[in-house]
Amino acid sequence: MNRAELVSEVSVKIELSKKETQNVMDVLSETIGDTLAKKEKVTLIGFGTFQVARRVL
């Protein structure tokens, strides 16, 4: 599933327009990115945890 398909699915389930849903998704992505940029983690119970990790090659 790509971002456009996700927006379509979510918009139907929450009964918002695709544009409104896209705005929500944009803010969510931006907020997660901003939090990770501060080296903090984001935990969404029942979904997962996002955190910055150093990649060892």
mmCIF file of C-alpha atoms in Angstrom:
data_model
loop_
_atom_site.group_PDB
_atom_site.id
_atom_site.type_symbol
_atom_site.label_atom_id
_atom_site.label_comp_id
_atom_site.label_asym_id
_atom_site.label_seq_id
_atom_site.Cartn_x
_atom_site.Cartn_y
_atom_site.Cartn_z
ATOM 1 C CA MET A 1 0.000 0.000 0.000
ATOM 2 C CA ASN A 2 1.395 3.395 -0.929
ATOM 3 C CA ARG A 3 0.633 6.763 0.681
ATOM 4 C CA ALA A 4 -2.209 7.632 -1.744
ATOM 5 C CA GLU A 5 -3.888 4.274 -1.125
ATOM 6 C CA LEU A 6 -3.496 4.731 2.629
ATOM 7 C CA VAL A 7 -5.087 8.189 2.457
ATOM 8 C CA SER A 8 -8.019 6.755 0.488
ATOM 9 C CA GLU A 9 -8.571 3.912 2.976
ATOM 10 C CA VAL A 10 -8.320 6.148 6.019
ATOM 11 C CA SER A 11 -10.560 8.858 4.543
ATOM 12 C CA VAL A 12 -13.364 6.337 4.055
ATOM 13 C CA LYS A 13 -12.986 4.913 7.565
ATOM 14 C CA ILE A 14 -12.951 8.268 9.360
ATOM 15 C CA GLU A 15 -15.405 9.949 7.004
ATOM 16 C CA LEU A 16 -13.186 12.873 6.030
ATOM 17 C CA SER A 17 -12.353 14.071 2.559
ATOM 18 C CA LYS A 18 -9.136 12.850 0.980
ATOM 19 C CA LYS A 19 -7.745 16.384 1.245
ATOM 20 C CA GLU A 20 -8.504 16.595 4.976
ATOM 21 C CA THR A 21 -7.056 13.135 5.522
ATOM 22 C CA GLN A 22 -3.936 14.078 3.545
ATOM 23 C CA ASN A 23 -3.516 17.140 5.782
ATOM 24 C CA VAL A 24 -3.767 14.960 8.901
ATOM 25 C CA MET A 25 -1.231 12.500 7.458
ATOM 26 C CA ASP A 26 1.139 15.363 6.571
ATOM 27 C CA VAL A 27 0.973 16.779 10.109
ATOM 28 C CA LEU A 28 1.455 13.309 11.595
ATOM 29 C CA SER A 29 4.519 12.653 9.417
ATOM 30 C CA GLU A 30 5.970 16.081 10.165
ATOM 31 C CA THR A 31 5.433 15.676 13.907
ATOM 32 C CA ILE A 32 7.057 12.237 13.961
ATOM 33 C CA GLY A 33 9.980 13.580 11.919
ATOM 34 C CA ASP A 34 10.434 16.598 14.191
ATOM 35 C CA THR A 35 10.395 14.370 17.267
ATOM 36 C CA LEU A 36 12.951 11.979 15.778
ATOM 37 C CA ALA A 37 15.147 14.934 14.788
ATOM 38 C CA LYS A 38 15.324 15.793 18.507
ATOM 39 C CA LYS A 39 16.534 12.202 19.094
ATOM 40 C CA GLU A 40 13.354 11.355 20.972
ATOM 41 C CA LYS A 41 11.276 8.276 20.258
ATOM 42 C CA VAL A 42 7.629 8.067 19.242
ATOM 43 C CA THR A 43 5.567 5.161 20.573
ATOM 44 C CA LEU A 44 2.134 4.394 19.148
ATOM 45 C CA ILE A 45 0.645 1.706 21.392
ATOM 46 C CA GLY A 46 -0.594 -1.214 19.324
ATOM 47 C CA PHE A 47 1.303 -0.048 16.250
ATOM 48 C CA GLY A 48 5.004 0.415 16.876
ATOM 49 C CA THR A 49 7.865 2.595 18.013
ATOM 50 C CA PHE A 50 9.902 4.965 15.875
ATOM 51 C CA GLN A 51 13.382 5.891 17.026
ATOM 52 C CA VAL A 52 16.667 6.974 15.561
ATOM 53 C CA ALA A 53 19.265 4.227 15.527
ATOM 54 C CA ARG A 54 22.849 4.242 14.407
ATOM 55 C CA ARG A 55 23.387 1.881 11.529
ATOM 56 C CA VAL A 56 26.498 -0.272 11.741
ATOM 57 C CA LEU A 57 27.887 -1.492 8.440
#
